[in-house]
Short mmCIF file of C-alpha atoms and ligand atoms in Angstrom, two decimals:
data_model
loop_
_atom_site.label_atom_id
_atom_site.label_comp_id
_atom_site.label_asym_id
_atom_site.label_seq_id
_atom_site.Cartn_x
_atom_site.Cartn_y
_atom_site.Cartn_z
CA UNK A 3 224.15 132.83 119.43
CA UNK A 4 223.99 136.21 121.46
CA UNK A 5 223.05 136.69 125.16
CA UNK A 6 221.64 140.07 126.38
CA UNK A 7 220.67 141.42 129.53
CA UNK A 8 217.09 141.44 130.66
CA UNK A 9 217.50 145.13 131.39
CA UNK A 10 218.59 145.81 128.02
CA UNK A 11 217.74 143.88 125.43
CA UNK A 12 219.55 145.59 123.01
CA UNK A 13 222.77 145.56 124.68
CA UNK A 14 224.52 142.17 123.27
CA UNK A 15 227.15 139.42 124.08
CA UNK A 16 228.71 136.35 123.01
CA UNK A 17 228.73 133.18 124.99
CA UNK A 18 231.82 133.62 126.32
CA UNK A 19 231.13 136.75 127.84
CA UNK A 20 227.54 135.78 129.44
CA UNK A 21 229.23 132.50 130.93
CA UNK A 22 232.46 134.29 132.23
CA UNK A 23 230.94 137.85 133.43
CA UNK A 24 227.94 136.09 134.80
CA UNK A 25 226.17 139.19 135.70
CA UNK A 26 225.71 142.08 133.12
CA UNK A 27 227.25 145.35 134.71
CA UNK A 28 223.16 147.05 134.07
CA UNK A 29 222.54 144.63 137.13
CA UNK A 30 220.02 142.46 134.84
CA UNK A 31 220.67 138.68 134.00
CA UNK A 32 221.98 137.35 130.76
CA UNK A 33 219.36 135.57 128.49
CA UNK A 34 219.38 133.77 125.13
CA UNK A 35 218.22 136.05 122.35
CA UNK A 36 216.53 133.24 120.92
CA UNK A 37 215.00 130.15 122.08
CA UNK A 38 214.83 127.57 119.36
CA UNK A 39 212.10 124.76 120.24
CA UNK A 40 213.67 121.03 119.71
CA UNK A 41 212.54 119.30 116.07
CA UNK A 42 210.83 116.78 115.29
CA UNK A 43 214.22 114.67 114.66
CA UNK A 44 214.20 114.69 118.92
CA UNK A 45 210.44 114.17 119.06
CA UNK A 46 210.61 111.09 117.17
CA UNK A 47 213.20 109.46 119.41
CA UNK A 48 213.55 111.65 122.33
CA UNK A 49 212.00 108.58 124.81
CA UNK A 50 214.72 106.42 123.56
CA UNK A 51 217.48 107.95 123.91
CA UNK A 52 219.67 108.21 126.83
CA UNK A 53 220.37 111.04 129.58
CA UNK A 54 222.98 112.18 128.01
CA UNK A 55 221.77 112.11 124.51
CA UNK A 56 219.34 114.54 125.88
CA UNK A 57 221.52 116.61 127.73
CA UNK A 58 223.60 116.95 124.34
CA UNK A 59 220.55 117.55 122.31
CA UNK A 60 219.34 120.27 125.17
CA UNK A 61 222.34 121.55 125.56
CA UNK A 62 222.88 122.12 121.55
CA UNK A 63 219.74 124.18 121.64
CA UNK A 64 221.22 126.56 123.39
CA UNK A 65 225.29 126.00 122.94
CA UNK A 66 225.62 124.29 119.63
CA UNK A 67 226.28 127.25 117.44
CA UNK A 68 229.48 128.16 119.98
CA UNK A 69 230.89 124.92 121.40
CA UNK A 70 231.74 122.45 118.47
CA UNK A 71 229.45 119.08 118.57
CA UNK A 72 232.41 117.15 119.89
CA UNK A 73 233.50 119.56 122.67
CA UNK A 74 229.36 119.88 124.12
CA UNK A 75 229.45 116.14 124.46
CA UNK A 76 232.42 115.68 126.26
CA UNK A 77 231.23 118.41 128.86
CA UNK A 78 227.56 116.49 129.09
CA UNK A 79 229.18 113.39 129.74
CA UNK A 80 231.21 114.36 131.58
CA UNK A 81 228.88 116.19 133.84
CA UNK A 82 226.00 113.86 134.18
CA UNK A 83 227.91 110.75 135.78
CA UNK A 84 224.84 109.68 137.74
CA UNK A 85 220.91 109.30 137.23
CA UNK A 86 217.80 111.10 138.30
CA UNK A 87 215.63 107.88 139.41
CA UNK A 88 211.94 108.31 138.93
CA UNK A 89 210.52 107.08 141.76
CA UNK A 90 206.69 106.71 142.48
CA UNK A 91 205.43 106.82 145.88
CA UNK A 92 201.52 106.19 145.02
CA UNK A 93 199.57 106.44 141.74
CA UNK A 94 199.96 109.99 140.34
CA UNK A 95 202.81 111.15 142.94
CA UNK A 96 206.42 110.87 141.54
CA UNK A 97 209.67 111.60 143.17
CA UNK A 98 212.67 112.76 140.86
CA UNK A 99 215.34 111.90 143.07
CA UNK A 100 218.64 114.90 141.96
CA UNK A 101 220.79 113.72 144.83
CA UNK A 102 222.94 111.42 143.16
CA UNK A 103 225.87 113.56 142.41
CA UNK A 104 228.91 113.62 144.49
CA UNK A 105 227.84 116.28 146.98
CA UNK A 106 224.03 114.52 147.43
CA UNK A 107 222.04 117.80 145.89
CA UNK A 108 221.07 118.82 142.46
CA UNK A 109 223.24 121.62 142.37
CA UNK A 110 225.56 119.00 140.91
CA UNK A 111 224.23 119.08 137.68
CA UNK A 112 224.70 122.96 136.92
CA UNK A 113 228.15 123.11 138.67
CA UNK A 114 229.77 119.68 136.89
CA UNK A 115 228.26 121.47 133.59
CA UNK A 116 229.37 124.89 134.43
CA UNK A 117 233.03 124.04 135.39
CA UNK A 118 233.32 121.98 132.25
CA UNK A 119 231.83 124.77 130.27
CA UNK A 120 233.98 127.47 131.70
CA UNK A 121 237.16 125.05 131.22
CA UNK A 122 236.71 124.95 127.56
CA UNK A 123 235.48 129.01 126.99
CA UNK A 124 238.74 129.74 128.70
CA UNK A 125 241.30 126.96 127.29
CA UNK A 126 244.17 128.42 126.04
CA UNK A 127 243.87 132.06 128.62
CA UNK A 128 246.90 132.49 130.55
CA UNK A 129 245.08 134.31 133.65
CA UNK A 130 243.77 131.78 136.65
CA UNK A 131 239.70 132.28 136.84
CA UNK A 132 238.41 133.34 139.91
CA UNK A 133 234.69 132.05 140.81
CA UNK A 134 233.14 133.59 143.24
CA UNK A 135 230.04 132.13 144.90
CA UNK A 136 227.37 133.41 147.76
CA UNK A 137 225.63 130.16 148.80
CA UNK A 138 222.52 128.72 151.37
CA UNK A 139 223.93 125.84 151.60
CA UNK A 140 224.10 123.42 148.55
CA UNK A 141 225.72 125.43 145.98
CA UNK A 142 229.20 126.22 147.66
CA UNK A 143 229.54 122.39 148.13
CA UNK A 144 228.32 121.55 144.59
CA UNK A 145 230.65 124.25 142.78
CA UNK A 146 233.73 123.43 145.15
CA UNK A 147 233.33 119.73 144.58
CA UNK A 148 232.92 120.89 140.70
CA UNK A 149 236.36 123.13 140.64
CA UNK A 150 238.08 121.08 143.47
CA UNK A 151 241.91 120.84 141.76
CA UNK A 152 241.02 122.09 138.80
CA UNK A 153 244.23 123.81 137.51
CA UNK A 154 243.98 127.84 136.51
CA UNK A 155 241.28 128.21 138.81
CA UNK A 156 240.11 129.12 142.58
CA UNK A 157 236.85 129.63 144.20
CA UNK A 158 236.09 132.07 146.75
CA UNK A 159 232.88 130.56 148.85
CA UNK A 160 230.48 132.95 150.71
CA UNK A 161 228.23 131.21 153.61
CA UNK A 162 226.05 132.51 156.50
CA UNK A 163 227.88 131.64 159.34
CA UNK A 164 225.36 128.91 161.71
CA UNK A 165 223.02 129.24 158.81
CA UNK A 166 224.03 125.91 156.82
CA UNK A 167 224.00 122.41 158.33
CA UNK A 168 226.79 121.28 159.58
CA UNK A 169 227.36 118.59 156.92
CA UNK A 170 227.01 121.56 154.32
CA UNK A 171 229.30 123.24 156.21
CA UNK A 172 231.97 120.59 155.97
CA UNK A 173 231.55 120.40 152.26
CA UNK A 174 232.73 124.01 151.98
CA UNK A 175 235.55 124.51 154.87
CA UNK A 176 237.11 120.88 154.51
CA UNK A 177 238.25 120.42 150.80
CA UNK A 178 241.07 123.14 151.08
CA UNK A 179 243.62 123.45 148.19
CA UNK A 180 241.90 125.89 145.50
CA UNK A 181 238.81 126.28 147.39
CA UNK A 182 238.19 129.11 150.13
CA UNK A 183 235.19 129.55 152.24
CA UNK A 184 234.65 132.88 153.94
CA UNK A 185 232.29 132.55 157.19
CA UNK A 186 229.91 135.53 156.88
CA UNK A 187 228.38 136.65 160.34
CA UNK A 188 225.10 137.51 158.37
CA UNK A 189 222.02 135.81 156.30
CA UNK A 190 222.34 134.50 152.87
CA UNK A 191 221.15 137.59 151.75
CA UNK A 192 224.05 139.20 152.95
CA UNK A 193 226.65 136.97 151.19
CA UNK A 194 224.91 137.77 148.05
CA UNK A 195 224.83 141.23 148.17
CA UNK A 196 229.07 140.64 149.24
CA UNK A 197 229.17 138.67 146.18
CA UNK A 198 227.38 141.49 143.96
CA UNK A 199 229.46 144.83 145.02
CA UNK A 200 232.61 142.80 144.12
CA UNK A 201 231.45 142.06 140.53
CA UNK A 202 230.16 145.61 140.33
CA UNK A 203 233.69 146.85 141.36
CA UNK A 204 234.95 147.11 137.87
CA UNK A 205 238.75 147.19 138.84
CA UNK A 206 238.55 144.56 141.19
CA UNK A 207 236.41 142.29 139.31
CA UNK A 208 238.88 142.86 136.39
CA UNK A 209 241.70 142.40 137.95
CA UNK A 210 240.84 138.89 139.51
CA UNK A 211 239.36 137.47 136.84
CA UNK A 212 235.84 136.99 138.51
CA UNK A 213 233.36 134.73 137.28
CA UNK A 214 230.39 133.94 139.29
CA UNK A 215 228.75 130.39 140.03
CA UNK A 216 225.40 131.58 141.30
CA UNK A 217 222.66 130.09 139.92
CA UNK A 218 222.03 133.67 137.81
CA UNK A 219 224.73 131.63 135.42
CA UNK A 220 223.44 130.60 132.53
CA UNK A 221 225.55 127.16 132.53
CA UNK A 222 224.20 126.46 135.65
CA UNK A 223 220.46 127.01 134.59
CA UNK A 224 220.77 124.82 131.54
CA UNK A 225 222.14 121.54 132.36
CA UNK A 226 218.92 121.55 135.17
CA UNK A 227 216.41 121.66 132.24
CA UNK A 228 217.81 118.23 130.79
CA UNK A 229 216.00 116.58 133.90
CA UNK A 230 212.84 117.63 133.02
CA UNK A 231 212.86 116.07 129.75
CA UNK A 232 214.10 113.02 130.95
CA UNK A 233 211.69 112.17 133.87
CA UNK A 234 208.98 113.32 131.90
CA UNK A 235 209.42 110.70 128.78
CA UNK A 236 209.70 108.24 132.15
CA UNK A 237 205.63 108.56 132.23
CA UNK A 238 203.61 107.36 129.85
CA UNK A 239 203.28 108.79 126.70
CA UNK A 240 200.21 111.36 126.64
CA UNK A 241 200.41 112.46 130.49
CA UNK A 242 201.85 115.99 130.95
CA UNK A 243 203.73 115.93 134.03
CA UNK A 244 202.85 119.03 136.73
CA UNK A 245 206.45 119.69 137.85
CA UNK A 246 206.57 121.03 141.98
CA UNK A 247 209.61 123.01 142.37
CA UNK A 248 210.87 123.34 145.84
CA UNK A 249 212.43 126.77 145.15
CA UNK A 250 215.03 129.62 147.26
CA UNK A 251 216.47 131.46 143.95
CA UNK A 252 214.21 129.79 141.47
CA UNK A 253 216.74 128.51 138.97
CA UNK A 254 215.56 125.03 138.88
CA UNK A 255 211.94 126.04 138.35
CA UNK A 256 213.59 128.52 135.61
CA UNK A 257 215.11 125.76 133.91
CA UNK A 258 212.10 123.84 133.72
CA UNK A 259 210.44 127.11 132.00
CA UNK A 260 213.44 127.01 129.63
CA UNK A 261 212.25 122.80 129.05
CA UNK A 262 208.50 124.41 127.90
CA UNK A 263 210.11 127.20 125.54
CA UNK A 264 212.53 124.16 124.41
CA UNK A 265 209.00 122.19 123.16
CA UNK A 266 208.06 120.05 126.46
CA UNK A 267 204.60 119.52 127.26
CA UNK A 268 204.00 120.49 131.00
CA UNK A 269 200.54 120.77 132.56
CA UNK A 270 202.05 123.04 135.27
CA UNK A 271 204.25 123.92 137.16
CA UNK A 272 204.32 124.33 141.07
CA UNK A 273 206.71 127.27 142.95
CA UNK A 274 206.78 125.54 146.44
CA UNK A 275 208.23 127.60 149.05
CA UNK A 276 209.02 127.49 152.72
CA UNK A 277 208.05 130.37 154.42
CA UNK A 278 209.96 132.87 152.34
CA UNK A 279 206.89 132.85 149.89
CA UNK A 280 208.02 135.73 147.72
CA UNK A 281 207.21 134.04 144.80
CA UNK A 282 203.95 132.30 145.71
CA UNK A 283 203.11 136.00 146.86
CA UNK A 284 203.40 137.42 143.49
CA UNK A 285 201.33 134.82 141.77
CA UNK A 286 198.45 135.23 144.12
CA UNK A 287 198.69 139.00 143.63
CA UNK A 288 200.42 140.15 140.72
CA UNK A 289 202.72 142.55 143.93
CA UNK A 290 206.32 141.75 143.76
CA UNK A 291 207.31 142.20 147.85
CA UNK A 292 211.06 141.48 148.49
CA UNK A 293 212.04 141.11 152.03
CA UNK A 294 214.87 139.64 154.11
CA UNK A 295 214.92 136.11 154.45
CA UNK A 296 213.72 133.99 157.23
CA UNK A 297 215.20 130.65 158.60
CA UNK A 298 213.80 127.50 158.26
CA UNK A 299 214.71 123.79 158.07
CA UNK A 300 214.50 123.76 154.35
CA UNK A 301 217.70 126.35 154.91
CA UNK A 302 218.56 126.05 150.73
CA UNK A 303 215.32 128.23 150.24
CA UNK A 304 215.91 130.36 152.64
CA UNK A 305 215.50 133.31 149.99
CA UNK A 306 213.75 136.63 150.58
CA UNK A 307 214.59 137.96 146.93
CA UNK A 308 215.30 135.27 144.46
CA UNK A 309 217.81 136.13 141.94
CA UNK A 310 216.21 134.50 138.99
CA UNK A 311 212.83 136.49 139.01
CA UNK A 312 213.85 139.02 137.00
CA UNK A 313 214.61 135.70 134.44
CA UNK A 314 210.68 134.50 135.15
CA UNK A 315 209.77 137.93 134.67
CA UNK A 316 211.33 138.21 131.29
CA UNK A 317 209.70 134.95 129.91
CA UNK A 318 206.56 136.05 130.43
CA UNK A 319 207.52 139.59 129.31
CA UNK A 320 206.52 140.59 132.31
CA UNK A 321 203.18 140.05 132.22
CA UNK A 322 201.44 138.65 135.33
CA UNK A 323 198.67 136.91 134.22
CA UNK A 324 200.49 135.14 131.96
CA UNK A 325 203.45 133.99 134.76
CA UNK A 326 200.31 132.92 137.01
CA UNK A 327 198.86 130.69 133.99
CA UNK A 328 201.93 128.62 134.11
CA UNK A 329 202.67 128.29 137.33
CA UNK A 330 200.70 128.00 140.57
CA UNK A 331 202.71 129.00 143.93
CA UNK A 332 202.16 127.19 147.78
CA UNK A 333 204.32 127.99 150.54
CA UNK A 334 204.53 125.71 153.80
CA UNK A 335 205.66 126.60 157.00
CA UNK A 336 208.36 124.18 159.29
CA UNK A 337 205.60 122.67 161.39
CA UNK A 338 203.58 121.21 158.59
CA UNK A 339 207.32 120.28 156.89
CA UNK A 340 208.11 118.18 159.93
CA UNK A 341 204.80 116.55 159.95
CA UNK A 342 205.16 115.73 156.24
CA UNK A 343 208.49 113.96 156.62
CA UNK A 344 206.68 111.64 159.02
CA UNK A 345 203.83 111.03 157.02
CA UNK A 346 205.95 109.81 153.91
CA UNK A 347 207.86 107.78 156.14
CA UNK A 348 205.30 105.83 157.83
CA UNK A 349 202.91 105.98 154.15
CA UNK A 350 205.48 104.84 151.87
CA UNK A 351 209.14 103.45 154.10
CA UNK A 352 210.52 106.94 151.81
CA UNK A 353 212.96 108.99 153.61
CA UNK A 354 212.63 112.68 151.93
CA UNK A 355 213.85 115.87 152.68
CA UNK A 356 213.20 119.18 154.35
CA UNK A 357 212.81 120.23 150.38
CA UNK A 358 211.46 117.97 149.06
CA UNK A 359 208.83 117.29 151.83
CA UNK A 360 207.97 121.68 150.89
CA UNK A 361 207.31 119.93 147.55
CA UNK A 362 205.46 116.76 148.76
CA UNK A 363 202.87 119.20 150.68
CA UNK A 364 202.60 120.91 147.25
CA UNK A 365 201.66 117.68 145.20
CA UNK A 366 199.55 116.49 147.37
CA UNK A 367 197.60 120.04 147.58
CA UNK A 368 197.69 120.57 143.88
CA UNK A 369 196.30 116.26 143.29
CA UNK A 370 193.17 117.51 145.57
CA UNK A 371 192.43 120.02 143.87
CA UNK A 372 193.22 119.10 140.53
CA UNK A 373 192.39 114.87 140.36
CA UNK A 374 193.49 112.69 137.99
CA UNK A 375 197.00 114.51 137.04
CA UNK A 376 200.88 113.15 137.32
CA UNK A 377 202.71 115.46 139.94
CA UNK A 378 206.43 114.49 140.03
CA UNK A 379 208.33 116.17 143.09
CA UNK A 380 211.94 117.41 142.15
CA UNK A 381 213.94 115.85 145.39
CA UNK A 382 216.46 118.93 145.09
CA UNK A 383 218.76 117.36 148.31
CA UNK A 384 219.77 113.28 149.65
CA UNK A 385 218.14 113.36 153.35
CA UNK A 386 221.63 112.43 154.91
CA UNK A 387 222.40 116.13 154.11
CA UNK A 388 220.25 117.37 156.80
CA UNK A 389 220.70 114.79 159.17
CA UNK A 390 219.74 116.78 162.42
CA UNK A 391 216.04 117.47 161.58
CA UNK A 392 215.57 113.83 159.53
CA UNK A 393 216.48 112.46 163.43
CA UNK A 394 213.98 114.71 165.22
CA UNK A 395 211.55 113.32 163.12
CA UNK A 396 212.48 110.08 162.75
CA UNK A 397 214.58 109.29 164.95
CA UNK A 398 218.28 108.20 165.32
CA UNK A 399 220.03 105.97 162.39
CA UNK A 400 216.63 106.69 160.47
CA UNK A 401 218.82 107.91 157.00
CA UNK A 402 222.27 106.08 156.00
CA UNK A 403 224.85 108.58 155.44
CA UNK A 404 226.77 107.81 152.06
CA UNK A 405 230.70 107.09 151.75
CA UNK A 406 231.40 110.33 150.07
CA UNK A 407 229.47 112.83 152.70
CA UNK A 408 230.80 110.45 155.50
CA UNK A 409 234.92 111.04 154.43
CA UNK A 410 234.54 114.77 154.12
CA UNK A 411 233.10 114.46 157.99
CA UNK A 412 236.74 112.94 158.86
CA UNK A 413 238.66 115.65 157.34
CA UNK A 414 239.20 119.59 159.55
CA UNK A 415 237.83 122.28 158.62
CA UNK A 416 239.00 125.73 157.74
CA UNK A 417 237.13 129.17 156.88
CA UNK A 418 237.72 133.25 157.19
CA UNK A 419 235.18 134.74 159.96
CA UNK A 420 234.31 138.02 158.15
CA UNK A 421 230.94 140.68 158.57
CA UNK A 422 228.44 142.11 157.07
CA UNK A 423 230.32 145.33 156.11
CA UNK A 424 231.37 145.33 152.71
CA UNK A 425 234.81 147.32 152.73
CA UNK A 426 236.36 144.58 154.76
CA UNK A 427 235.28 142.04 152.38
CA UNK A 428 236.78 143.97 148.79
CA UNK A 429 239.83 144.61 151.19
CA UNK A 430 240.03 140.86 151.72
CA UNK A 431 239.53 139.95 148.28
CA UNK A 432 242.29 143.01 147.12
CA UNK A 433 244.67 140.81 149.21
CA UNK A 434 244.08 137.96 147.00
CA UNK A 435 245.30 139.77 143.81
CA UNK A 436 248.61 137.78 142.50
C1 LIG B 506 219.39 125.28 145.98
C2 LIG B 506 218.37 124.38 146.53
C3 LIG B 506 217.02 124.63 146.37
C4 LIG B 506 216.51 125.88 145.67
O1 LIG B 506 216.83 125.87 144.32
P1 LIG B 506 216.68 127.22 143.44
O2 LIG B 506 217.15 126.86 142.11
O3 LIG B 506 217.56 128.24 144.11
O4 LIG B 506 215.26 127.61 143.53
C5 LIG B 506 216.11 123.71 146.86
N1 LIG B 506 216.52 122.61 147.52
C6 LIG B 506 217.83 122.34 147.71
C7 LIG B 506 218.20 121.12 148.48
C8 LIG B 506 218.78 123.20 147.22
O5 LIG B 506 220.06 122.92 147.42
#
């Protein structure tokens, strides 16, 4: 299968290249030239078959012709190590719990895929891979944890410095070895523009073998449709699921779109935002507005231009109307956030977080208008993560910290303070040439 950019669809690559280059030099995002839906070999079994059956059979869409049967399986198992728990709160209002991976948000699921993926499309080069990675707060931890001591490689971590919580933090400055986190004295916005000048440095990029781990990778973007599939088959058979998406860079919700294209039935889907309600702006008006991020407490969406829009953009061929038919945006502000955590708490004994609460608000809004209809919540992030604002609202000891966020806490921490300015930064990263 080929890959082209969305600025150029005529302007082709193989899989290797789209994985490994990340971002086409036109400044567009690699997609599949072809989507094939699933068969009806899948629909005939697809509700009995395991996770990873259908992250094999998901992943083949999209991978089979390049990565031998054999090889895809191995990287799907060896990826999805833990479930995505359906669980319902009340009639009609599901909770797909993505926190079960080793660094508590769903951003395990693309990285574990992606580093598995990238292991195998460059088995056999003799040059060490160099990922570099802007994050908000859960990706750095999910791709370090991915790469951590994985030989031929090193990743390069981009952060906003006071912008992450501090357990997000530790998951970035405390793992050490192949893994280096630069403290940015800027927004999120900031590291990712860092991030794009070095790829667009031709020399540079070249000459340290730079791959990207953004969520504008394609191996991060499918691995997160496999959990769409699976929680929906989890309802019963004839109710279409409305998916709420609590979004920053809108891969997951992207992935999801790639689930519909892929053959699965989805009433809707929901763009729930924090305050940075780009998104949710467009679909009201059809007027794409960019603007610097704000901060909230659901810090992961702290996005004020999402990478993956151009992605929506091109699977609706860029066609408003049609984008708005599919999905419905609603953006919540930190107030009504805090007040929702409390309210799920004392309704249902559930502990959910600053994201997924974004989404809760959503499901609930969408139910009222809309009765009668399955909404399942994806819970993008394990409460524990953001510890600070689950106490305000709940108070002290109200979330139970798991084992493997609880050693990294133990262990010191280490980053490189760097600006804004982006000649330091390419001067910093020369000095990592070997
Ligand atoms: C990354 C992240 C999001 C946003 O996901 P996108 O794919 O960027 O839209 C939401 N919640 C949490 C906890 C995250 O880590």
């Amino acid at each position: 299968m080929l890959y082209h950019s969305t600025a150029n669809p005529g302007s082709r690559v193989s899989l290797k290249e789209a994985i490994l280059r990340s971002l086409p030099a036109d400044n567009g995002l690699y997609m599949p030239d072809i989507i094939h839906p699933l068969g009806d070999d899948f629909w005939r079994e697809w509700r009995d078959l395991s996770f990873a059956e259908i992250g094999f059979r998901v992943a083949s869409a999209f991978f089979g012709e390049d990565v031998p049967a054999a090889e895809l399986r191995e990287i799907v198992d060896g990826s999805l190590t833990f479930d995505a728990p359906l669980v319902q709160l009340a009639p009609g209002d599901f909770v797909l719990e993505l926190f079960h991976g080793p660094t508590l948000a769903f951003k395990d699921f693309g990285a574990r895929f992606m580093a598995r993926l990238m292991g195998y499309l460059t088995r056999g080069d003799s040059r060490e891979l160099t990922v570099l990675v802007a994050t908000s707060g859960d990706t750095g931890g999910a791709v370090a944890s991915a790469f951590y001591k994985v030989p031929g490689t090193g990743v390069i971590i981009l952060f906003p410095k006071g912008k992450v919580s501090p357990l997000q933090e530790k998951q970035l400055t405390a793992l050490g070895e192949n893994i280096t986190a630069l403290e940015i004295d800027g927004s999120f916005d900031d590291c990712q523009r860092l991030v794009k000048s070095a790829f667009l440095d031709a020399d540079l990029s070249e000459r340290l073998n730079l791959t990207s781990a953004n969520s504008i990778n394609l191996a991060r973007l499918v691995p997160q449709s496999f959990y769409y599939f699976h929680s929906s088959r989890m309802l019963p058979p004839g109710v279409e699921p409305v998916f709420v998406v609590p979004s920053g860079n809108f891969g997951n919700l992207t992935a999801g779109l790639l689930a519909k294209r892929l053959g699965l039935m989805v009433k809707k889907f929901v763009a729930a935002t924090n305050r940075n309600d780009v998104v949710p702006g467009y679909l009201s008006t059809g007027l794409y507005q960019p603007r610097p991020s704000l901060a909230t407490i659901s810090n992961a969406m702290d996005v004020g231009a999402p990478s993956n829009f151009v992605r929506m953009l091109a699977l609706f061929g860029n066609d408003w109307k049609s984008m708005a038919g599919d999905i419905d945006g609603m953006s919540f502000d930190d107030d009504r956030t805090r007040a929702a955590i409390r309210e799920v708490q004392s309704l249902y004994e559930y502990q959910i977080d600053p994201h997924g609460a974004v989404g809760w608000l959503a499901a609930r809004k969408w139910r009222a208008a809309h009765p009668g209809n399955a909404t399942i919540v994806l819970e993008t992030a394990h409460p524990a993560k953001f510890l600070e604002v689950m106490e305000a609202e709940l108070g002290p000891g109200c979330v139970e910290i798991p084992e493997r966020l609880a050693c990294l806490g133990r262990r010191p921490s280490h980053a490189v303070p760097l600006g804004v300015e982006q000649q330091p930064f390419i001067s910093w990263l020369r000095g990592q040439i070997r």
